[in-house]
Short mmCIF file of C-alpha atoms and ligand atoms in Angstrom, two decimals:
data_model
loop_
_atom_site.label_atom_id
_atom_site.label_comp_id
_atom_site.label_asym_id
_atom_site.label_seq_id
_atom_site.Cartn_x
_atom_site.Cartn_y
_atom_site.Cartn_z
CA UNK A 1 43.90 28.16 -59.41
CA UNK A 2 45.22 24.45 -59.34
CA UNK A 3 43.14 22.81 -56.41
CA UNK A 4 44.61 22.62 -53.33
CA UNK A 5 45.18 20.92 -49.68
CA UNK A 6 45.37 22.63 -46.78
CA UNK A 7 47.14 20.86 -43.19
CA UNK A 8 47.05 23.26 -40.69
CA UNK A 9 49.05 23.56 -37.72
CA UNK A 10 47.00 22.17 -34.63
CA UNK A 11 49.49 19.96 -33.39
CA UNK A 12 47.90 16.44 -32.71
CA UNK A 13 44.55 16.70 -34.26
CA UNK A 14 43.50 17.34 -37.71
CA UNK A 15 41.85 20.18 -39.89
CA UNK A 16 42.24 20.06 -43.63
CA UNK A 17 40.78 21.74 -46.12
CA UNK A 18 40.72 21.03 -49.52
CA UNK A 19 39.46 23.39 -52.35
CA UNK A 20 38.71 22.34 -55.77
CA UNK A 21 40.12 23.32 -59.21
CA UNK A 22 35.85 24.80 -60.15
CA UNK A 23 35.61 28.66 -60.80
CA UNK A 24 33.63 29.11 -57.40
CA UNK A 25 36.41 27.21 -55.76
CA UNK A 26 34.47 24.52 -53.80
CA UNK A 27 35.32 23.86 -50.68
CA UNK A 28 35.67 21.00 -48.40
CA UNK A 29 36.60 21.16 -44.48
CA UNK A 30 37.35 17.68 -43.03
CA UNK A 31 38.00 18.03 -39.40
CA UNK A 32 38.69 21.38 -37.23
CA UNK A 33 40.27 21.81 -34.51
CA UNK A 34 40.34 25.56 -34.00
CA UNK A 35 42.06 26.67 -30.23
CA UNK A 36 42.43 30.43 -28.64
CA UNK A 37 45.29 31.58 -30.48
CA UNK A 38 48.51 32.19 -28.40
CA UNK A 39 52.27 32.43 -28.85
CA UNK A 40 52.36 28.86 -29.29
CA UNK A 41 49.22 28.05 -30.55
CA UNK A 42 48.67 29.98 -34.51
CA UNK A 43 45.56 31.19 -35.42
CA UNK A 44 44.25 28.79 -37.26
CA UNK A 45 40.93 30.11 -37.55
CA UNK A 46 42.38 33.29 -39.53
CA UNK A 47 44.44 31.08 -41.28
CA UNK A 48 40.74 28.96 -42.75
CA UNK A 49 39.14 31.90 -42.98
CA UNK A 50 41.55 33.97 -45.64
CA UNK A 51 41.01 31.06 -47.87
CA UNK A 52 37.16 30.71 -47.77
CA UNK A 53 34.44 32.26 -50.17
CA UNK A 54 31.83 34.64 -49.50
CA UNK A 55 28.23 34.20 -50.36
CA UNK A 56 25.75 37.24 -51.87
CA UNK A 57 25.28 38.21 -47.92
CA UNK A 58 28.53 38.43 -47.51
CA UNK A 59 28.90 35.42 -45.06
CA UNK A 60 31.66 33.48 -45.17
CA UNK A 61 30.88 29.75 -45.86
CA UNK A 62 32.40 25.80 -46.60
CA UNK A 63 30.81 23.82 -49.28
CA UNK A 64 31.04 20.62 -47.13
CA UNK A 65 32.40 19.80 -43.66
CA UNK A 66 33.22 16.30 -43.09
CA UNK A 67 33.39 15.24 -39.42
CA UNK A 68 35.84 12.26 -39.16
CA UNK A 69 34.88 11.04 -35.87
CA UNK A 70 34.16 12.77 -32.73
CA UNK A 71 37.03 13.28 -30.54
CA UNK A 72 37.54 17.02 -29.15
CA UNK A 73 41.04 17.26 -31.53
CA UNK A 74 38.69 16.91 -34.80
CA UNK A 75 36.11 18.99 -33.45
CA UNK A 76 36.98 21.37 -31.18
CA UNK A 77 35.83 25.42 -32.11
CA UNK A 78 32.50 24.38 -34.14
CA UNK A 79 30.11 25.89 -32.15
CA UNK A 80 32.15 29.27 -31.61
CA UNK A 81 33.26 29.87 -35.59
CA UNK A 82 30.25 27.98 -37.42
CA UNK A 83 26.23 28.72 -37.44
CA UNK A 84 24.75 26.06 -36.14
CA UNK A 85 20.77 26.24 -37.13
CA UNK A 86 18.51 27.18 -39.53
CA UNK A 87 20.03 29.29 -42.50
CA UNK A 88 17.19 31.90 -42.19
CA UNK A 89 18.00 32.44 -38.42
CA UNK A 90 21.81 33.47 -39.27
CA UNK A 91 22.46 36.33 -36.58
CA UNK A 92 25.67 37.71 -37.91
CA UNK A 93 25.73 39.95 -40.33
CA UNK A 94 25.97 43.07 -38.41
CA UNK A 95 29.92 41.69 -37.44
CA UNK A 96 32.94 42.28 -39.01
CA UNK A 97 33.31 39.64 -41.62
CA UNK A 98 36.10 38.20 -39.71
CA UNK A 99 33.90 37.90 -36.87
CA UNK A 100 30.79 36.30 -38.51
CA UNK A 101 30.59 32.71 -37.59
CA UNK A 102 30.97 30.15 -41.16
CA UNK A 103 28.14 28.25 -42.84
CA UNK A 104 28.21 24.97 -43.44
CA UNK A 105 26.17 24.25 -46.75
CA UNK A 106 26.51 20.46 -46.51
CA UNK A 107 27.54 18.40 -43.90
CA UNK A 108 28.75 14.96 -44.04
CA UNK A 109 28.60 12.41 -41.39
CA UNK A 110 28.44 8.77 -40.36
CA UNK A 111 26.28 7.49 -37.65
CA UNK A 112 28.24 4.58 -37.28
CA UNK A 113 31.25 6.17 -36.33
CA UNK A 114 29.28 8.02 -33.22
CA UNK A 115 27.63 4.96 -31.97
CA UNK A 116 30.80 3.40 -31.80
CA UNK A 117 32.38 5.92 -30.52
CA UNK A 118 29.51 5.92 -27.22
CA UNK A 119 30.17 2.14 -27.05
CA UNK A 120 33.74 2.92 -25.73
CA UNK A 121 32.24 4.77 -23.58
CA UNK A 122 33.90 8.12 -24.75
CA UNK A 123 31.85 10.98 -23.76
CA UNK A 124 31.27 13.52 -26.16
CA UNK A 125 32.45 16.75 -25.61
CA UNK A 126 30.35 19.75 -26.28
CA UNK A 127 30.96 20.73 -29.94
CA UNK A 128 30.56 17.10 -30.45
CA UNK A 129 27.30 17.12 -28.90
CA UNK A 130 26.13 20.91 -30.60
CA UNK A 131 27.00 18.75 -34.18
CA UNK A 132 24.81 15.89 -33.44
CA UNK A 133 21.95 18.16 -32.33
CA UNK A 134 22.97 20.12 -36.13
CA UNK A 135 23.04 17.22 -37.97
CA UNK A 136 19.25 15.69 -36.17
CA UNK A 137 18.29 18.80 -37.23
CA UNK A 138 19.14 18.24 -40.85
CA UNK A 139 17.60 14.88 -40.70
CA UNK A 140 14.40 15.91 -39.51
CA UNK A 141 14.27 18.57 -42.18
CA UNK A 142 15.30 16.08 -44.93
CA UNK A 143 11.81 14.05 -43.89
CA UNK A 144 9.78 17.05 -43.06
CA UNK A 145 10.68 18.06 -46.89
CA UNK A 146 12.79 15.45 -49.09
CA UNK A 147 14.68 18.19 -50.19
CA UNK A 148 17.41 20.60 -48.94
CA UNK A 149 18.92 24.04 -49.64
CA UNK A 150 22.58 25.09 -48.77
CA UNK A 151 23.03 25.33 -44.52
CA UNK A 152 20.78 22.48 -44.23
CA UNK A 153 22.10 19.68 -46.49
CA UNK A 154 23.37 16.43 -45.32
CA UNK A 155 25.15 13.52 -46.80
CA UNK A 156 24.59 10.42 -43.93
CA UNK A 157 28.33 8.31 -44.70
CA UNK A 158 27.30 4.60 -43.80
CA UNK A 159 24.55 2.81 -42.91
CA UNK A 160 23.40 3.10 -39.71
CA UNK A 161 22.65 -0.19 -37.57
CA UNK A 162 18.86 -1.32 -37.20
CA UNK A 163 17.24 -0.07 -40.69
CA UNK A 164 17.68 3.65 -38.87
CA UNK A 165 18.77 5.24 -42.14
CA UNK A 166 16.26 2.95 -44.41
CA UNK A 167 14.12 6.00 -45.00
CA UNK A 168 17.50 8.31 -45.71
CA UNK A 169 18.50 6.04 -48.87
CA UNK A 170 18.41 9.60 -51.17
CA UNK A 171 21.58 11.08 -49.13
CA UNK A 172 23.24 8.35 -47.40
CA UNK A 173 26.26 6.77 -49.28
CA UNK A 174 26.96 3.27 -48.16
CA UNK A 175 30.30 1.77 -47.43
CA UNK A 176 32.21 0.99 -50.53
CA UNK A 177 30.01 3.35 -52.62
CA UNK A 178 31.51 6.16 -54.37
CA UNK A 179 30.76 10.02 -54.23
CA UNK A 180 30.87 12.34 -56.47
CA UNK A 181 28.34 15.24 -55.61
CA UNK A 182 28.65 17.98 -53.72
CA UNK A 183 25.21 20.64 -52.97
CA UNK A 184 22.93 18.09 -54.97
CA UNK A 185 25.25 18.50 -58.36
CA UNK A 186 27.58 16.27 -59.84
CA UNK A 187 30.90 16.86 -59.38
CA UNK A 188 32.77 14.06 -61.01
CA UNK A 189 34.99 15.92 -63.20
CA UNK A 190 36.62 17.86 -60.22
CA UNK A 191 35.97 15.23 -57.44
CA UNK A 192 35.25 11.53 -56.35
CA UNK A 193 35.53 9.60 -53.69
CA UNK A 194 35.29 5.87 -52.45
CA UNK A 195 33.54 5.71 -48.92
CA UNK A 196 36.32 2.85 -47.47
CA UNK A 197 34.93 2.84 -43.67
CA UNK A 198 32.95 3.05 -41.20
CA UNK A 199 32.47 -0.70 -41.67
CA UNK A 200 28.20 -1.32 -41.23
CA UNK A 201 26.93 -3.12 -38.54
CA UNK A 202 29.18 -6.57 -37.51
CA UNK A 203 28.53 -9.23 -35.13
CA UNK A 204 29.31 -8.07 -31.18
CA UNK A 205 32.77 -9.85 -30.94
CA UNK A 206 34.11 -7.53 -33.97
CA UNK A 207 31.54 -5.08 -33.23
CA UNK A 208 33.57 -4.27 -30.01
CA UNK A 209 36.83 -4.61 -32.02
CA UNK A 210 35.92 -1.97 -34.45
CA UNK A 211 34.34 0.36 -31.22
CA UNK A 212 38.03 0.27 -29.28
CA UNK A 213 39.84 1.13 -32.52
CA UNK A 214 39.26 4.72 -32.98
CA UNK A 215 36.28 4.13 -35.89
CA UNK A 216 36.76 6.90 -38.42
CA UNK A 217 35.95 7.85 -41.82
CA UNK A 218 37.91 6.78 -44.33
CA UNK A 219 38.19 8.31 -47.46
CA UNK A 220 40.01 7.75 -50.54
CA UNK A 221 39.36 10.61 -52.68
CA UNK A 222 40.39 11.90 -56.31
CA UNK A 223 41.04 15.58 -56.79
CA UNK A 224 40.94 16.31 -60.24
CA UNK A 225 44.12 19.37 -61.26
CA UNK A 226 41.46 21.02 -63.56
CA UNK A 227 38.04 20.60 -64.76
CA UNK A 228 37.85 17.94 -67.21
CA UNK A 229 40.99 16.98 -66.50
CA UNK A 230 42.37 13.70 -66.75
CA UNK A 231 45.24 13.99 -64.05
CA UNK A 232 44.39 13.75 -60.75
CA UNK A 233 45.84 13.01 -57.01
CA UNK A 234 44.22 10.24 -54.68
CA UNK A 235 44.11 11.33 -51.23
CA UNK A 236 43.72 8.96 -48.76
CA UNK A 237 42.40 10.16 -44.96
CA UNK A 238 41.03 8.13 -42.13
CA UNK A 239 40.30 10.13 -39.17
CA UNK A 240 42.34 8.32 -35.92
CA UNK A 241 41.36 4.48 -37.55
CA UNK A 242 43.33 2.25 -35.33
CA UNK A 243 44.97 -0.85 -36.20
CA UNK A 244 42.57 -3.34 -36.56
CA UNK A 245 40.52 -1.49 -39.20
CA UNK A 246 43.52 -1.15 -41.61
CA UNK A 247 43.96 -4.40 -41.31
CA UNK A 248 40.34 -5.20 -42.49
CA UNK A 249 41.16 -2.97 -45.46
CA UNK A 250 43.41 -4.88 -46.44
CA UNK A 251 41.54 -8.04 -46.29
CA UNK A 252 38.82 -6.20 -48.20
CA UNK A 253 41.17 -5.07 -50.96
CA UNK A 254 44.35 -7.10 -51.24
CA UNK A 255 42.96 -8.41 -54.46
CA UNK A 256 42.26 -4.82 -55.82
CA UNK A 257 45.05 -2.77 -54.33
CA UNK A 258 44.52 0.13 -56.29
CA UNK A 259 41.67 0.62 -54.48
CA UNK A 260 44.35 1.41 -51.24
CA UNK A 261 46.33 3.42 -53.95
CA UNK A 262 47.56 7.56 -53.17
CA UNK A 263 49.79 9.78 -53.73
CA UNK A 264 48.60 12.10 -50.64
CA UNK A 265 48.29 9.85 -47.31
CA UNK A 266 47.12 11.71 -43.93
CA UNK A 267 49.06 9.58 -41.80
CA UNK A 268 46.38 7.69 -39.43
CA UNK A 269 46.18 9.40 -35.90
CA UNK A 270 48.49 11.76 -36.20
CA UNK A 271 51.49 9.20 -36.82
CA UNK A 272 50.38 6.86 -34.15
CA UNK A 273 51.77 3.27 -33.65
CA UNK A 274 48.66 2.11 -32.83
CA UNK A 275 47.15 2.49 -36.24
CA UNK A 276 50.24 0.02 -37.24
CA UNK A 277 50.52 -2.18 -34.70
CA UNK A 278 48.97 -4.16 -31.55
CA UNK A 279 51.71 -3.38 -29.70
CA UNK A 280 52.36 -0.56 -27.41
CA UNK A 281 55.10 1.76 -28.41
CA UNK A 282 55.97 3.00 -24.58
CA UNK A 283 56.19 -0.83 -23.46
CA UNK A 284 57.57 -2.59 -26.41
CA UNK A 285 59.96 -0.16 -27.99
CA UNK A 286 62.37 -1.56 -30.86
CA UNK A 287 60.31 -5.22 -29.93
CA UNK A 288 57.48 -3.84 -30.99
CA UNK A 289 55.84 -5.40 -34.36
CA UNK A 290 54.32 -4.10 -37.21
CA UNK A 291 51.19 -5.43 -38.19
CA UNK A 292 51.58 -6.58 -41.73
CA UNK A 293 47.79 -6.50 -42.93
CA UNK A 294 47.66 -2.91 -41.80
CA UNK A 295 51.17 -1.74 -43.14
CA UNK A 296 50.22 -3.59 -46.39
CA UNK A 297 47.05 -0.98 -46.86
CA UNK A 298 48.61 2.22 -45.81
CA UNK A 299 51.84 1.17 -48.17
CA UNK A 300 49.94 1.74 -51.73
CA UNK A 301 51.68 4.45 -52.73
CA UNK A 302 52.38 5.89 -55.85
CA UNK A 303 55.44 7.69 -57.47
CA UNK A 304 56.52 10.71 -55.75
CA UNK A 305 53.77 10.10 -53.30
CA UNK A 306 53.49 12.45 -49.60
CA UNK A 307 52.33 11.55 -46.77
CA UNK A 308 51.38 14.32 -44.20
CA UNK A 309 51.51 13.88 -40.41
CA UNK A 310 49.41 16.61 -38.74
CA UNK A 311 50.91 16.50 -35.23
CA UNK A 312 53.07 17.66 -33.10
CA UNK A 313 56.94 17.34 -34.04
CA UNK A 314 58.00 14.24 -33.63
CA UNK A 315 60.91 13.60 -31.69
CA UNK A 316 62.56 10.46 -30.33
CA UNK A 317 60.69 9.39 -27.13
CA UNK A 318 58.37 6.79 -25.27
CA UNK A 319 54.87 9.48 -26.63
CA UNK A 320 52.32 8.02 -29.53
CA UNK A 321 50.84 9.66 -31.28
CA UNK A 322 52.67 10.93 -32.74
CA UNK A 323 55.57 7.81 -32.76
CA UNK A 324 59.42 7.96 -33.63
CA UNK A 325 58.60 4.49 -35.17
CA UNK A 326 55.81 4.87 -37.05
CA UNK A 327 57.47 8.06 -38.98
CA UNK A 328 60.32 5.64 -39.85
CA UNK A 329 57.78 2.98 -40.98
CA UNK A 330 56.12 5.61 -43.29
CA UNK A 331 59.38 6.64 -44.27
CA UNK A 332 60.58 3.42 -45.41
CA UNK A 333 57.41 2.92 -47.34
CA UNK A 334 58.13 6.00 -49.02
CA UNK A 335 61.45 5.34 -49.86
CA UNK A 336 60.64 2.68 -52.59
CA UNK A 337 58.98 5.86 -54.35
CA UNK A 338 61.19 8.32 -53.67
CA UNK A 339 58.10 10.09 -51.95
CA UNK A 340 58.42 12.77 -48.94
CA UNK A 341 56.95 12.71 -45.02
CA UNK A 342 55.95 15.85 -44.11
CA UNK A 343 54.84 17.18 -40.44
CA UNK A 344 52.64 20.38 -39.62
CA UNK A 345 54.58 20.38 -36.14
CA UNK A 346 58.34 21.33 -38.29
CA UNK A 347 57.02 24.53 -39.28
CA UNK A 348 58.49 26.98 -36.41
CA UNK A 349 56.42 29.49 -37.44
CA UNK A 350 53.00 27.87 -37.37
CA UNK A 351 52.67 27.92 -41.16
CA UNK A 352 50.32 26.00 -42.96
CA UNK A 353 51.16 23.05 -45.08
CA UNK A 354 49.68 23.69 -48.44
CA UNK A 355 50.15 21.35 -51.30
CA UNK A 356 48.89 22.09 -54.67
CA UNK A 357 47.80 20.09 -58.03
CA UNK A 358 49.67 20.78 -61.10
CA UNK A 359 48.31 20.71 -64.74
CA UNK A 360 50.27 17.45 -64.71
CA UNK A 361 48.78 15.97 -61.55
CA UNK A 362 51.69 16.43 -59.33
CA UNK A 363 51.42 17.85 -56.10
CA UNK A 364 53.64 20.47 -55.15
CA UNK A 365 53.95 21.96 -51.91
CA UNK A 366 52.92 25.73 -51.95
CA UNK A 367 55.12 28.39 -49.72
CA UNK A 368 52.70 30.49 -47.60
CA UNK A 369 53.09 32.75 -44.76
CA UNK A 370 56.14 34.34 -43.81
CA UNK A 371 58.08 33.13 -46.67
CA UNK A 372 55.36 33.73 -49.32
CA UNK A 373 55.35 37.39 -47.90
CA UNK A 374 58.95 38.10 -49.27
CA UNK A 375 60.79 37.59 -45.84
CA UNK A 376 64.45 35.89 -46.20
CA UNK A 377 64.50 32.30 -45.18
CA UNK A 378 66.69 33.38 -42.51
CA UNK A 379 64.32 36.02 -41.11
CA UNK A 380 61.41 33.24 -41.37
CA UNK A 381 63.23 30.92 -40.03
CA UNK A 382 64.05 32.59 -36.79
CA UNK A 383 62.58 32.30 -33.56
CA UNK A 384 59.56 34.89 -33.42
CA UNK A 385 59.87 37.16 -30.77
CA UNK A 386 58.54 37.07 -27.41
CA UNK A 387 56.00 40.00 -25.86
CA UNK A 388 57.48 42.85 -24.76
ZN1 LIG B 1 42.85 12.63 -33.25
#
């Protein structure tokens, strides 16, 4: 199998997965955002789950989850589908495999990004909370041991402020490092990459700047099509980042744009304006301006590039996110590379978006679910039917 990415359809929020082009198929979960399934609402969790590995016990598991940042629409169903403890305390395997929650081998997560968070004063909601107490747990195993096994490994994603993570320098990646290893083995001929934000530590007047603006991970990955490949597809994801940290990317990299460069974009906060611009959508309308710092950075892409927005449809109106105006601002960017905008909230039928790597290194979107199981376009296409 040609690795692959995942968008699935939880209207505003984000849950990706991406699995690698390795025999084992290595996996990596950024985000979830996993709601009671309903007529409206697709089972997502079914939807993860048919695409996951098992381990020798038969429990279903994800190489790595990467928590963006901690809002409830990038978190939301981790404590009810994933163990949460000690790996040797796992109390599921009596269920139904469909029913046995998912282990999460390695987690990786930025400290940073939840103090910031708290300094807006944005209370955490619970599954927020249960994967801080998981990931303190992780830490104090790390020191208890200085060495981890899968379901209690932990990559720390920027330094934290006030030396907190000086003792942690064997898994923390700092900003502008790169990463290439996943479950304490290299992985550089299937995966990299470059650690773009959270931004360490600043002084308190950008300090609070950084807090207000949605502080996220950013990652700009490579995905290699095979092992030992040459051709690969740079993926470029950042969480809800708001405006004023694109901007600061491109300050950071004007002069070596190709660190900015993709050919997969997650558009920033699910196609929000506010990750473009200062000004408000609602208010400003057709006056509103685009930032050109932070258009500059999310405009690097390459031939044939796609950007994916995973939100709701977007539809002409006064909402953000996601924004009328900043689809046709990706859309223009695109155009210059004849690339293609994408949305998880156009599939009627609550598909997935799945895009694949070619031999070649092109991505190429994958048909799955109702299509993919031999149905007409017309028959997939049509409304599904109400209960009777
Ligand atoms: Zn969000």
């Amino acid at each position: 199998m040609g690795a692959k990415i995942t968008f699935f359809p939880v209207a505003n929020g984000d849950m990706t997965l991406i699995r690698l082009a390795d025999t084992r198929v290595t996996t990596i979960l950024i985000d979830i955002k996993i709601r009671k399934p309903a007529d409206d609402t697709p089972d997502v969790a079914a939807q993860l789950r048919k695409r996951l590995q098992y381990d020798a016990k038969n429990r279903p598991f994800v190489d790595v989850f990467l928590l963006s940042h901690p809002d409830q629409d990038h978190i939301l169903g981790l404590q009810k589908h994933f163990w949460l403890g000690r790996p040797e305390d796992y109390p599921d395997d009596d269920k139904k495999a469909s029913e046995r929650r998912i282990i999460i081998r390695e987690i990786w997560s930025s400290p940073m990004v939840f103090r910031r968070h708290e300094k807006n004063n944005h209370v955490l909601c619970q599954d927020a909370k249960d994967f801080a107490t998981e990931v303190r747990r992780r830490v104090k195993h790390w020191k208890a041991n200085r060495t981890a096994g899968p379901g209690n490994r932990l990559l720390i994603l920027g330094e934290d402020e006030g030396n907190k993570t000086d003792d942690l320098q064997e898994i923390l990646i700092k900003t502008g490092e790169t990463l290439d290893r996943i479950g304490g083995e290299s992985f550089s001929s299937l995966f990299s990459a470059i650690l773009l934000a959270p931004a360490p530590r600043q002084d308190d007047e950008l300090e609070e700047k950084l807090s207000k603006n949605n502080s996220s991970v950013i990652l700009r990955m490579k995905i290699f099509a095979a092992k030992g490949s040459a051709n690969h597809v740079k993926f470029l994801s950042g969480g809800d980042a708001g405006v004023v940290i694109w901007e600061r990317m491109w300050d950071n990299y004007k002069n070596e744009p190709e660190v900015l460069e993709y050919d997969l974009l997650q558009a920033p906060h699910h196609c929000s304006w506010r990750s473009l611009s200062y000004d408000s959508w609602s208010d400003k309308q057709d006056e509103a301006k685009v930032c050109e710092g932070a258009r500059e950075a999310l405009s690097q892409a390459l031939d044939g590039a796609t950007i994916v927005s995973s939100s709701a449809k977007i539809v002409d109106d006064d909402n953000d996110p996601p924004c009328i105006r900043a689809k046709t601002e990706y859309k223009s960017i695109l155009r210059s590379v004849d690339g293609a905008f994408l949305c998880t909230g156009d599939d009627k039928a609550g598909n997935e978006t799945e895009l694949e790597i070619q031999p070649n290194g092109k991505l190429v979107r994958v048909v799955v679910g109702a299509l993919a199981a031999g149905l007409s376009v017309a028959a997939a296409a049509a409304p599904r039917a109400g209960k009777q």
